[in-house]
Structures are given as C-alpha cells and as structure tokens.
PDB file of C-alpha atoms in Angstrom:
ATOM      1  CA  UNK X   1       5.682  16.676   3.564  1.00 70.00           C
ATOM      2  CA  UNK X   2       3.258  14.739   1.041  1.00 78.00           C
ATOM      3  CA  UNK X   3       0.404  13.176   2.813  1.00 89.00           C
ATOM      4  CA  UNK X   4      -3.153  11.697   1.758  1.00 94.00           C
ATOM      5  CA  UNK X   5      -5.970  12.247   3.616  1.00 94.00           C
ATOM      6  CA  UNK X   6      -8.995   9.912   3.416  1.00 95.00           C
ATOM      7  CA  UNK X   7     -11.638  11.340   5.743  1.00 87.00           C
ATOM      8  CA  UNK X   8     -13.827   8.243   5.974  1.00 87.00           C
ATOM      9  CA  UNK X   9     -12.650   5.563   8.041  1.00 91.00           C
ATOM     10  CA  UNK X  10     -15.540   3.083   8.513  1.00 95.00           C
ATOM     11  CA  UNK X  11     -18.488   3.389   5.866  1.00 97.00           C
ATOM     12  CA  UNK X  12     -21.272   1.006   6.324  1.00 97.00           C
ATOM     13  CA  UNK X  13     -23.694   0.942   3.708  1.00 97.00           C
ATOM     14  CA  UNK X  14     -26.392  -1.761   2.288  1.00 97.00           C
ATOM     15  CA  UNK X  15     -26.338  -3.175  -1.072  1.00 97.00           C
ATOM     16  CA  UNK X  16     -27.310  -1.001  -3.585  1.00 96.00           C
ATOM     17  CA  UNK X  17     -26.423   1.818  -2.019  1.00 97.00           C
ATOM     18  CA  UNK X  18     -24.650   4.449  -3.841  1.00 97.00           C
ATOM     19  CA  UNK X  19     -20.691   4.788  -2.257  1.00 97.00           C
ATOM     20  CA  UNK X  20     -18.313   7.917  -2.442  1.00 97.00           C
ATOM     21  CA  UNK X  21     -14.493   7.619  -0.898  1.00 97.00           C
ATOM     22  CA  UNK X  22     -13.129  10.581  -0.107  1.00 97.00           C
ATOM     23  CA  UNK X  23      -9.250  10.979  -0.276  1.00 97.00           C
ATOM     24  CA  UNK X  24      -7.457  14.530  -0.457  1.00 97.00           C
ATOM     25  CA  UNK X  25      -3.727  15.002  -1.067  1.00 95.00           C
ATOM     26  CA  UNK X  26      -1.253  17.695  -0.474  1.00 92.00           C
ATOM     27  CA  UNK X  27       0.968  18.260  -3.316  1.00 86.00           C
ATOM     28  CA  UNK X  28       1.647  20.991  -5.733  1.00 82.00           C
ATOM     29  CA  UNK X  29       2.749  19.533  -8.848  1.00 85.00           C
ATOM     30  CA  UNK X  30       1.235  16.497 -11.259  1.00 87.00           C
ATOM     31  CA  UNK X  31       0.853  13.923  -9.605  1.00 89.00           C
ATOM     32  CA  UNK X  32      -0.229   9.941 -10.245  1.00 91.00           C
ATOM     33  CA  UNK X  33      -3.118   8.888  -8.021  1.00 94.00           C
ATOM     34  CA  UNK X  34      -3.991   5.440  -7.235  1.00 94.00           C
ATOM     35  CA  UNK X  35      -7.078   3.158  -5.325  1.00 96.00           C
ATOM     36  CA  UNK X  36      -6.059  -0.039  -3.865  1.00 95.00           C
ATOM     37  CA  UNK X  37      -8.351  -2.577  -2.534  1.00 96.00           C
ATOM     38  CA  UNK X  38      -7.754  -4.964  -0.036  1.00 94.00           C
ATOM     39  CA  UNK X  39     -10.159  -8.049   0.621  1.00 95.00           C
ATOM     40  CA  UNK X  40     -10.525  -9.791   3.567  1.00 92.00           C
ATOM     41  CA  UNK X  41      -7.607 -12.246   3.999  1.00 87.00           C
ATOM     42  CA  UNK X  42      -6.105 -11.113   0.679  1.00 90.00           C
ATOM     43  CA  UNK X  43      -3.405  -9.208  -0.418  1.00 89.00           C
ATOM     44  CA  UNK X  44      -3.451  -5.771  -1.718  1.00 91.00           C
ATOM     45  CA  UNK X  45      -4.574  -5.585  -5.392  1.00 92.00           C
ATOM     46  CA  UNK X  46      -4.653  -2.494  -7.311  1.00 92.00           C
ATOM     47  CA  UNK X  47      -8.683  -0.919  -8.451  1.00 94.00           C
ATOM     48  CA  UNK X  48      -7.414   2.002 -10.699  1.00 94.00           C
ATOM     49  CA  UNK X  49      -5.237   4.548 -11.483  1.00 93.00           C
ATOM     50  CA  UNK X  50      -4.656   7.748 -12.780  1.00 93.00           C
ATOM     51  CA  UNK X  51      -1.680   9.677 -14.495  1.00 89.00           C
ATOM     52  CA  UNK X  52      -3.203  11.713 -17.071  1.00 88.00           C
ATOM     53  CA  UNK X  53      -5.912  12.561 -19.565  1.00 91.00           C
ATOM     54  CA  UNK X  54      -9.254  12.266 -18.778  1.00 94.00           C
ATOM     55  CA  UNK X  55     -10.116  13.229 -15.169  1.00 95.00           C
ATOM     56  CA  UNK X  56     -12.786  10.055 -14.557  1.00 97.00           C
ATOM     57  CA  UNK X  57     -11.085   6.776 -14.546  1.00 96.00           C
ATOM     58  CA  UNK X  58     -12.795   3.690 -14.554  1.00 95.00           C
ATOM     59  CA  UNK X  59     -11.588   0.577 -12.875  1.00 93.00           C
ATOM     60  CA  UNK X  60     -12.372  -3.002 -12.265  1.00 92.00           C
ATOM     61  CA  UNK X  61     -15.776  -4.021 -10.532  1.00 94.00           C
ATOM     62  CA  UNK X  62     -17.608  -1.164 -11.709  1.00 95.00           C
ATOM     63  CA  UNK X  63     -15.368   1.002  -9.693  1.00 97.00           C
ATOM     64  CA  UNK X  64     -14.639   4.911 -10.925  1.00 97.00           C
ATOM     65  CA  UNK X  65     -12.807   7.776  -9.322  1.00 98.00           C
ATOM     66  CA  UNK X  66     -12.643  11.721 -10.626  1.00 97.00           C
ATOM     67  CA  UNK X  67      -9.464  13.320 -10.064  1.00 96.00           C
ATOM     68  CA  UNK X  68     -10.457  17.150  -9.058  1.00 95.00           C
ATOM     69  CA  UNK X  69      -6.889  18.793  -9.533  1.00 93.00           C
ATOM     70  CA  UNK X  70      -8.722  22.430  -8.295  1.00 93.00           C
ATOM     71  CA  UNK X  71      -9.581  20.532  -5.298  1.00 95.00           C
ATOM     72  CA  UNK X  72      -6.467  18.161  -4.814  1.00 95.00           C
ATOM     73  CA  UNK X  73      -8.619  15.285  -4.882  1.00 96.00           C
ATOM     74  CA  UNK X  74      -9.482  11.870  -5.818  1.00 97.00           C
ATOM     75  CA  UNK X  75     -12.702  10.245  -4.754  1.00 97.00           C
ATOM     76  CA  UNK X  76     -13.451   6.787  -5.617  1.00 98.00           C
ATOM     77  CA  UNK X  77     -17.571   6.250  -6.719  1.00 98.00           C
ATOM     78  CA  UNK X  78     -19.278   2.978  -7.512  1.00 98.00           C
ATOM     79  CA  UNK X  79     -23.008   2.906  -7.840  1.00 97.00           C
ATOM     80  CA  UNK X  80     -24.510   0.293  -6.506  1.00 97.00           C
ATOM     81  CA  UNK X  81     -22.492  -1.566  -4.149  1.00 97.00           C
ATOM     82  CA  UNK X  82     -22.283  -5.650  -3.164  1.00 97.00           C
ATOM     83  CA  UNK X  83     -21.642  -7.213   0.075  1.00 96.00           C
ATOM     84  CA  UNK X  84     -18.496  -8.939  -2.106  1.00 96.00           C
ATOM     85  CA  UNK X  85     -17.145  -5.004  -2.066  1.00 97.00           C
ATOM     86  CA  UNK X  86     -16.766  -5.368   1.592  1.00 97.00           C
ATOM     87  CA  UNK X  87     -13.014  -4.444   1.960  1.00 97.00           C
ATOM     88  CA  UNK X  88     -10.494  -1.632   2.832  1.00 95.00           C
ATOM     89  CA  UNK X  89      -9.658   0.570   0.374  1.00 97.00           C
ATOM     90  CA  UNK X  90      -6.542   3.194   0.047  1.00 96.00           C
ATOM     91  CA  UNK X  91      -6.190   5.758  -1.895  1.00 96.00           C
ATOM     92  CA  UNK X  92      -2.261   6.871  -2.873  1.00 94.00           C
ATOM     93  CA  UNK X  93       0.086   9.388  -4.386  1.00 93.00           C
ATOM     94  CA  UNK X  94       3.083   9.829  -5.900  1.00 89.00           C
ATOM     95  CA  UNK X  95       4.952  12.905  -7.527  1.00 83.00           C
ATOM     96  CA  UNK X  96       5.172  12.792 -10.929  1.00 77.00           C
ATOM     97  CA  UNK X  97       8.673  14.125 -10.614  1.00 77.00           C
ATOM     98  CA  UNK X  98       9.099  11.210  -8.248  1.00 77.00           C
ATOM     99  CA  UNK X  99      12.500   8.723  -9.358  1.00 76.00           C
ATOM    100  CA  UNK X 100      11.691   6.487  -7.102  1.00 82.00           C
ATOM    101  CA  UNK X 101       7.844   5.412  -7.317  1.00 83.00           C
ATOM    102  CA  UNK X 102       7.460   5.562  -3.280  1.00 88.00           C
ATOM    103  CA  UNK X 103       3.630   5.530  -2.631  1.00 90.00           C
ATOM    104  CA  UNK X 104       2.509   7.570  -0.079  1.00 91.00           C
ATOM    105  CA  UNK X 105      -1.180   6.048   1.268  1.00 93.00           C
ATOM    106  CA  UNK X 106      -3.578   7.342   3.001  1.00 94.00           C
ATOM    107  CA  UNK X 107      -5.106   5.774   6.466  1.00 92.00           C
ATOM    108  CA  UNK X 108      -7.815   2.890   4.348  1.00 94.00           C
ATOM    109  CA  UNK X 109     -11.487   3.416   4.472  1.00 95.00           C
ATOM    110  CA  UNK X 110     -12.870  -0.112   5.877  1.00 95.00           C
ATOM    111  CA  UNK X 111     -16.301  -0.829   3.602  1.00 97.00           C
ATOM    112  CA  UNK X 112     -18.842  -3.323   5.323  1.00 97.00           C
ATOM    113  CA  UNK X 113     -21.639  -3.754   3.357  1.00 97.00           C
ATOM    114  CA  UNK X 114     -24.647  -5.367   4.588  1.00 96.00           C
ATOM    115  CA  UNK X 115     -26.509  -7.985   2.572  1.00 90.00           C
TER     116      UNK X 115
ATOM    117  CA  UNK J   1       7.222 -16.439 -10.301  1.00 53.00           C
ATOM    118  CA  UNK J   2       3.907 -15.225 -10.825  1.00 76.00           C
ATOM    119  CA  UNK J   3       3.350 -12.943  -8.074  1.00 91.00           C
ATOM    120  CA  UNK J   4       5.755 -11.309  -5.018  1.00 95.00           C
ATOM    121  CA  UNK J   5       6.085 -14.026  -2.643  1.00 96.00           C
ATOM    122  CA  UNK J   6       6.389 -13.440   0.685  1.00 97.00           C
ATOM    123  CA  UNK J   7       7.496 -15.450   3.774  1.00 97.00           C
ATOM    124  CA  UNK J   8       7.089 -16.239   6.233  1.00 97.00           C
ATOM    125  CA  UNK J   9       3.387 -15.839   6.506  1.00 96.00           C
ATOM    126  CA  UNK J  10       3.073 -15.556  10.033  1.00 97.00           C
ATOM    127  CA  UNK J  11       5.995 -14.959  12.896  1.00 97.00           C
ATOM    128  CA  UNK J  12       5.778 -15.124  16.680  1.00 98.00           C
ATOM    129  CA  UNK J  13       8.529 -14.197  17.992  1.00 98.00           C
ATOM    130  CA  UNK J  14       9.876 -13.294  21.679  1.00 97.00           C
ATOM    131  CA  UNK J  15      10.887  -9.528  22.742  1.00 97.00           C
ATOM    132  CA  UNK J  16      14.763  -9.080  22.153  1.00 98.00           C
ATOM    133  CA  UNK J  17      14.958 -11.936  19.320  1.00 98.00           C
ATOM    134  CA  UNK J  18      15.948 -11.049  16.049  1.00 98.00           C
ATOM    135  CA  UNK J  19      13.773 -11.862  12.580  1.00 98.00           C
ATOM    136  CA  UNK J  20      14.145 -11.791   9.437  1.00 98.00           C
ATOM    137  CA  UNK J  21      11.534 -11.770   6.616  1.00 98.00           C
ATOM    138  CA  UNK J  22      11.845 -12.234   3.166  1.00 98.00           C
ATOM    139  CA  UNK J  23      10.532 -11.542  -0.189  1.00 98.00           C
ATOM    140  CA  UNK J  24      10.844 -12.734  -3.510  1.00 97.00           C
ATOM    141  CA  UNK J  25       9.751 -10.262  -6.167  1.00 96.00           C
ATOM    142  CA  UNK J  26       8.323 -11.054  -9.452  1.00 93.00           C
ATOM    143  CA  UNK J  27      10.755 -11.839 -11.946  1.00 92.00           C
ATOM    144  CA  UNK J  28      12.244  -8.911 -13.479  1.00 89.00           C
ATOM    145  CA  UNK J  29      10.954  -6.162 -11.479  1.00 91.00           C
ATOM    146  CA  UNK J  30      14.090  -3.848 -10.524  1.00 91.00           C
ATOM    147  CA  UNK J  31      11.684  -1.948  -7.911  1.00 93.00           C
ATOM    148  CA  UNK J  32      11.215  -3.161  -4.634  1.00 95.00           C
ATOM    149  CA  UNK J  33       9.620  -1.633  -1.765  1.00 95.00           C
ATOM    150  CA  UNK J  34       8.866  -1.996   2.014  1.00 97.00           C
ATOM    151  CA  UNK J  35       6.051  -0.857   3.932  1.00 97.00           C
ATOM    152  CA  UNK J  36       4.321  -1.991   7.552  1.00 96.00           C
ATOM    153  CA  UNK J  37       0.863  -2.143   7.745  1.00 93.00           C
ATOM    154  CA  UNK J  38      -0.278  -1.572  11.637  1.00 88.00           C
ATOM    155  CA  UNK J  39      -3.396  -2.095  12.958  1.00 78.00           C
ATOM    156  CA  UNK J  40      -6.245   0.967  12.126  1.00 70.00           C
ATOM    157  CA  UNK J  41      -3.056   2.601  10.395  1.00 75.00           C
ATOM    158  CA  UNK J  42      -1.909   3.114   6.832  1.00 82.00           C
ATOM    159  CA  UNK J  43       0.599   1.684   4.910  1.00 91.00           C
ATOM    160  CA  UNK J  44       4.564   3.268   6.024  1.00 93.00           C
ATOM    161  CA  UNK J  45       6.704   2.971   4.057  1.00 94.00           C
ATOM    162  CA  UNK J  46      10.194   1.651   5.143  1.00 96.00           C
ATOM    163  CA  UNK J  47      12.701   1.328   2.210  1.00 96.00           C
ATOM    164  CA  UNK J  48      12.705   1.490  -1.744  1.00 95.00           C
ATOM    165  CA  UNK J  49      15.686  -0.828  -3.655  1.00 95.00           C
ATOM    166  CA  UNK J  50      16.344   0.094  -7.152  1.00 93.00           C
ATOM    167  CA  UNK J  51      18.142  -3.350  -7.917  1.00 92.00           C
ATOM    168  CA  UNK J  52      20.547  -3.771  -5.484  1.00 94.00           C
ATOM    169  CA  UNK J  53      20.804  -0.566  -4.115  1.00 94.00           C
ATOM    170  CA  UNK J  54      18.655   1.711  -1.554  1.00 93.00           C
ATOM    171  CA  UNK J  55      18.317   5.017  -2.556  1.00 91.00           C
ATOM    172  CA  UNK J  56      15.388   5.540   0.018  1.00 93.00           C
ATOM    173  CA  UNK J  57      15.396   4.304   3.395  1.00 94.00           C
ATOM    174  CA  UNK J  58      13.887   7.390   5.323  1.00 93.00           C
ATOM    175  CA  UNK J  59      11.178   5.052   6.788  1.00 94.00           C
ATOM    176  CA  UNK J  60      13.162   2.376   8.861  1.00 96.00           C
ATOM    177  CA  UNK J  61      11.451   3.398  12.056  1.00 94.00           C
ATOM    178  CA  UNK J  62      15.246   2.772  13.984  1.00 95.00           C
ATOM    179  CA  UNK J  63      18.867   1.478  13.497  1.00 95.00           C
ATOM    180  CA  UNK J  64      17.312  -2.388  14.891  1.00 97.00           C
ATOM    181  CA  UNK J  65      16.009  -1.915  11.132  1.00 98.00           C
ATOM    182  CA  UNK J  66      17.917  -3.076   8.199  1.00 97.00           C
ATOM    183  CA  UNK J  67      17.374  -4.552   4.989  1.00 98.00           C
ATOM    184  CA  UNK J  68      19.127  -5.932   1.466  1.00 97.00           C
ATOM    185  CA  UNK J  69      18.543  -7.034  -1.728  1.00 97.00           C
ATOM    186  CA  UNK J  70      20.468  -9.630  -3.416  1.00 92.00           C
ATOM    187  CA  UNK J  71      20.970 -10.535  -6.971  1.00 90.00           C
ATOM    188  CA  UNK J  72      18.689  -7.752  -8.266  1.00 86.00           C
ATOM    189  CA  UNK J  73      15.883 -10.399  -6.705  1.00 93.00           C
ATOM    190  CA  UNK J  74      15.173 -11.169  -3.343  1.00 97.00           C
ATOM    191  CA  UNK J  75      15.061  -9.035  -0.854  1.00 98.00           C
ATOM    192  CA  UNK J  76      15.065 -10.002   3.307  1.00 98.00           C
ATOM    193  CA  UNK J  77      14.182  -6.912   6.140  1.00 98.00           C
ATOM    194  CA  UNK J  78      15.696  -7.739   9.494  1.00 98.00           C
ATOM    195  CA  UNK J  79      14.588  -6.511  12.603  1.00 98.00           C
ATOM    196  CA  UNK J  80      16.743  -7.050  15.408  1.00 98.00           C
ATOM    197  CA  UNK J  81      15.992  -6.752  19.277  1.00 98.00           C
ATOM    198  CA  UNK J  82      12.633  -6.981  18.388  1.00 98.00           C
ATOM    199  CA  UNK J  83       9.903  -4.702  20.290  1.00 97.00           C
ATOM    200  CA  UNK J  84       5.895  -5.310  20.891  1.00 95.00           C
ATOM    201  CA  UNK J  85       5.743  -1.974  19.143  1.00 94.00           C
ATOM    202  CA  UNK J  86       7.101  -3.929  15.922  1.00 96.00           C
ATOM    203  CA  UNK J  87       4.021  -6.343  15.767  1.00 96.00           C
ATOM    204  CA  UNK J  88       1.970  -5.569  12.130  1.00 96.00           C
ATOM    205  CA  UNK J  89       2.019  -6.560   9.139  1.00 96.00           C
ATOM    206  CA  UNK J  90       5.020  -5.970   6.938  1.00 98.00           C
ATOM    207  CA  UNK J  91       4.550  -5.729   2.402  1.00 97.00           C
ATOM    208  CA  UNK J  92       6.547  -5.880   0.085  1.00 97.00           C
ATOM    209  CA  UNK J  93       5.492  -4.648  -3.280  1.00 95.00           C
ATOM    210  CA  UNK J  94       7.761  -4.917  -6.261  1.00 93.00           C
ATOM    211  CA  UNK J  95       7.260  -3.296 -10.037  1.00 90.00           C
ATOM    212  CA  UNK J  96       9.065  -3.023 -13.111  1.00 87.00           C
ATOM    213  CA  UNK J  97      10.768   0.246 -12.955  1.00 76.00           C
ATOM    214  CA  UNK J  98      10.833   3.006 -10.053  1.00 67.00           C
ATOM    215  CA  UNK J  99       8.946   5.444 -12.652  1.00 65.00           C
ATOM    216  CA  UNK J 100       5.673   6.233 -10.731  1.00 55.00           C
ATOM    217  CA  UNK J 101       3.559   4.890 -13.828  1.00 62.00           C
ATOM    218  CA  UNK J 102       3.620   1.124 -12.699  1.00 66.00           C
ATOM    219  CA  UNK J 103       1.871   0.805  -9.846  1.00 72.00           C
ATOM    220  CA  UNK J 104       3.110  -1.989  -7.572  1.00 86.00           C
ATOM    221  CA  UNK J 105       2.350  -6.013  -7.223  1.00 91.00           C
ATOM    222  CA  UNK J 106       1.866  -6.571  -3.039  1.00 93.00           C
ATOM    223  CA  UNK J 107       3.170  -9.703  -1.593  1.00 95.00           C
ATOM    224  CA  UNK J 108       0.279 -11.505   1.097  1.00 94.00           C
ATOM    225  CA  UNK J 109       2.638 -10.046   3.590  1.00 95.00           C
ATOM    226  CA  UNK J 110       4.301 -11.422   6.791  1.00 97.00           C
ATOM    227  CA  UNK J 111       2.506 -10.669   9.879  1.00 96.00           C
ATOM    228  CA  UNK J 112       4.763  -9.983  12.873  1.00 97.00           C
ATOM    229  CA  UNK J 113       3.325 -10.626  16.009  1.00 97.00           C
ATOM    230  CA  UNK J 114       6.633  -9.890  19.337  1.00 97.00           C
ATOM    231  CA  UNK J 115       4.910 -11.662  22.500  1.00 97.00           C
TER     232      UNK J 115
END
C-alpha cells in the first residue's frame, strides 16, 4: 500500500535557523506531492505543491521543497525560520493515475521555534 | 460560501450515543473527502464523494460508520454507538474535481471528544 513517511516528528529549532522536513513516499509511478501547514488553532492550509516540471517548488512564506524522484522524496527547506512558523506540517501523496484525488499524509512534523 | 464549513465545532458526547457531523463544502466543489485527525497521528482518511456518490469508503474504521452527501453539497458522517476510541478530530476537505491536481480546501474540523 501507498504510505508517506516523515521521519521527523518534533523539530525544535531557534529563529534563524536553517529547517529541512524530511518526508519519503512509496510509490512507483508519477506522482503529485503536497506540504500542508497547520497553525495552532487553525485549520489546515495548503504551503505548496508539486505535479510536474521543475523539481524545486517554491511556496508561500519563503517555504521550498525539492522533489528527488531517484530518492522518492520530498523535503520541505526554508532558510531562516520565525517563531510565527511554529506549526505542524504534512507532507502528502497522491498517484497521478489516481481518479479519485485521496491524499495519503504522512504522520506531521510538529515545528516549535524558539524566539 | 467562502470556505468548507464545518460543524459542529466541538462535540461531547456519552459512550453508546450516536452523532452526527456535518459539512458544507465550498460552492461548486464536486469532491468531498473525510479524514480523522487523532492525537500524535496523521490524517486517515475515511471516505471520498464524487457528488453524490462514494466511490471510496475503504477508511470507515467500522459498520457504526456511515456517511452521505446530499444535493451534490453537504455532506453529514454519522457515527453511531459511539466509542472513546472515536474521540479526534474529524476534516472534511472539499475541491473542485477528484483529479489529483487541486489540492483540497480543509474545513476547521469538528473535534469529537466520547466521555
């Protein structure tokens, strides 16, 4: 079955700091990849997405991600993070062949950042 | 409207009663989708409607589980004999077509809470 791995589930950092996401998925064939962010006490909003073209995809807030088809992958980056980035962020998948747009999401990576 | 509406908001609600929780997609979306949201968990997914219909309900966790959509619009999930295991947060996310280029709009969600 199609799953999405994100191998960070708590990531602490201070502003400024650099931050890298990790999120893996396993499935053979193209595939659309997205980030979602969640704030605290908001709903779930959507950061970027990818479905083809060029591999580094830039988002809103300064956010990018690089979609590594070699290494099934899709890491979210931002540079230089701010304590208003403190959130949990999914990454998700779904088949391009896929008639029915079902997302499958990883676990969330909860981002505290530290003023 | 100009987002996916969800309600209630919050629900406490006795073991063994039955609830029912509704969302209101925006206007013109023909995709609608489930999903529970439990605590240090992902997002499952529960059930996809293509207007009226539900081509994909592999995720309804048991029979107690049931939705519909009506109208091609709003859509209400009903959990019956409810269970402490079915406390969480349950989205709905709606988008214009089930092609996996759209991305989804989340509702605030309705967070389920069986004392």
């Amino acid at each position: 079955a199609q799953s999405v791995s994100q191998h960070n589930h708590h990531v602490i950092l201070s502003e400024a700091a650099s931050l890298e996401l990790g999120c893996n998925y396993s499935y053979g064939g193209t595939v659309n990849l997205f980030w979602y962010v969640q704030y605290p006490g908001q709903h779930l909003q959507l950061l970027l997405k990818y479905f083809s073209g060029d591999p580094l995809v830039k988002g809103i807030k300064g956010f990018e991600a690089e979609f590594i088809k070699s290494k099934f992958s899709f890491n979210l980056r931002k540079p230089s993070v701010q304590w208003s980035d403190t959130a949990e962020y999914f990454c998700a998948v779904v088949p391009g062949s896929s008639n029915t747009g079902k997302l499958i999401f990883g676990q969330g990576t909860t981002l505290q950042v530290k003023p | 409207g100009a987002g996916v509406s969800q309600s209630p908001s919050n629900k406490v609600t006795e073991k063994g009663k039955d609830v029912e929780l509704r969302c209101d997609p925006i206007s013109g979306h023909t995709a609608l989708y489930w999903y529970r949201q439990s605590l240090g968990q992902g997002l499952e997914f529960l059930i996809y409607f293509q207007g009226n219909s539900a081509p994909d309900k592999s995720g309804l966790p048991s029979d107690r589980f049931s939705a519909e959509r009506t109208g091609g619009s709003v859509s209400t999930l009903t959990i019956q004999r409810t269970q402490q295991e079915d406390s969480a947060v349950y989205l709905c996310a709606s988008s214009p077509h089930s092609t996996s280029n759209y991305g989804y709009t989340f509702g605030s969600g309705t967070r389920l809470t069986v004392v």
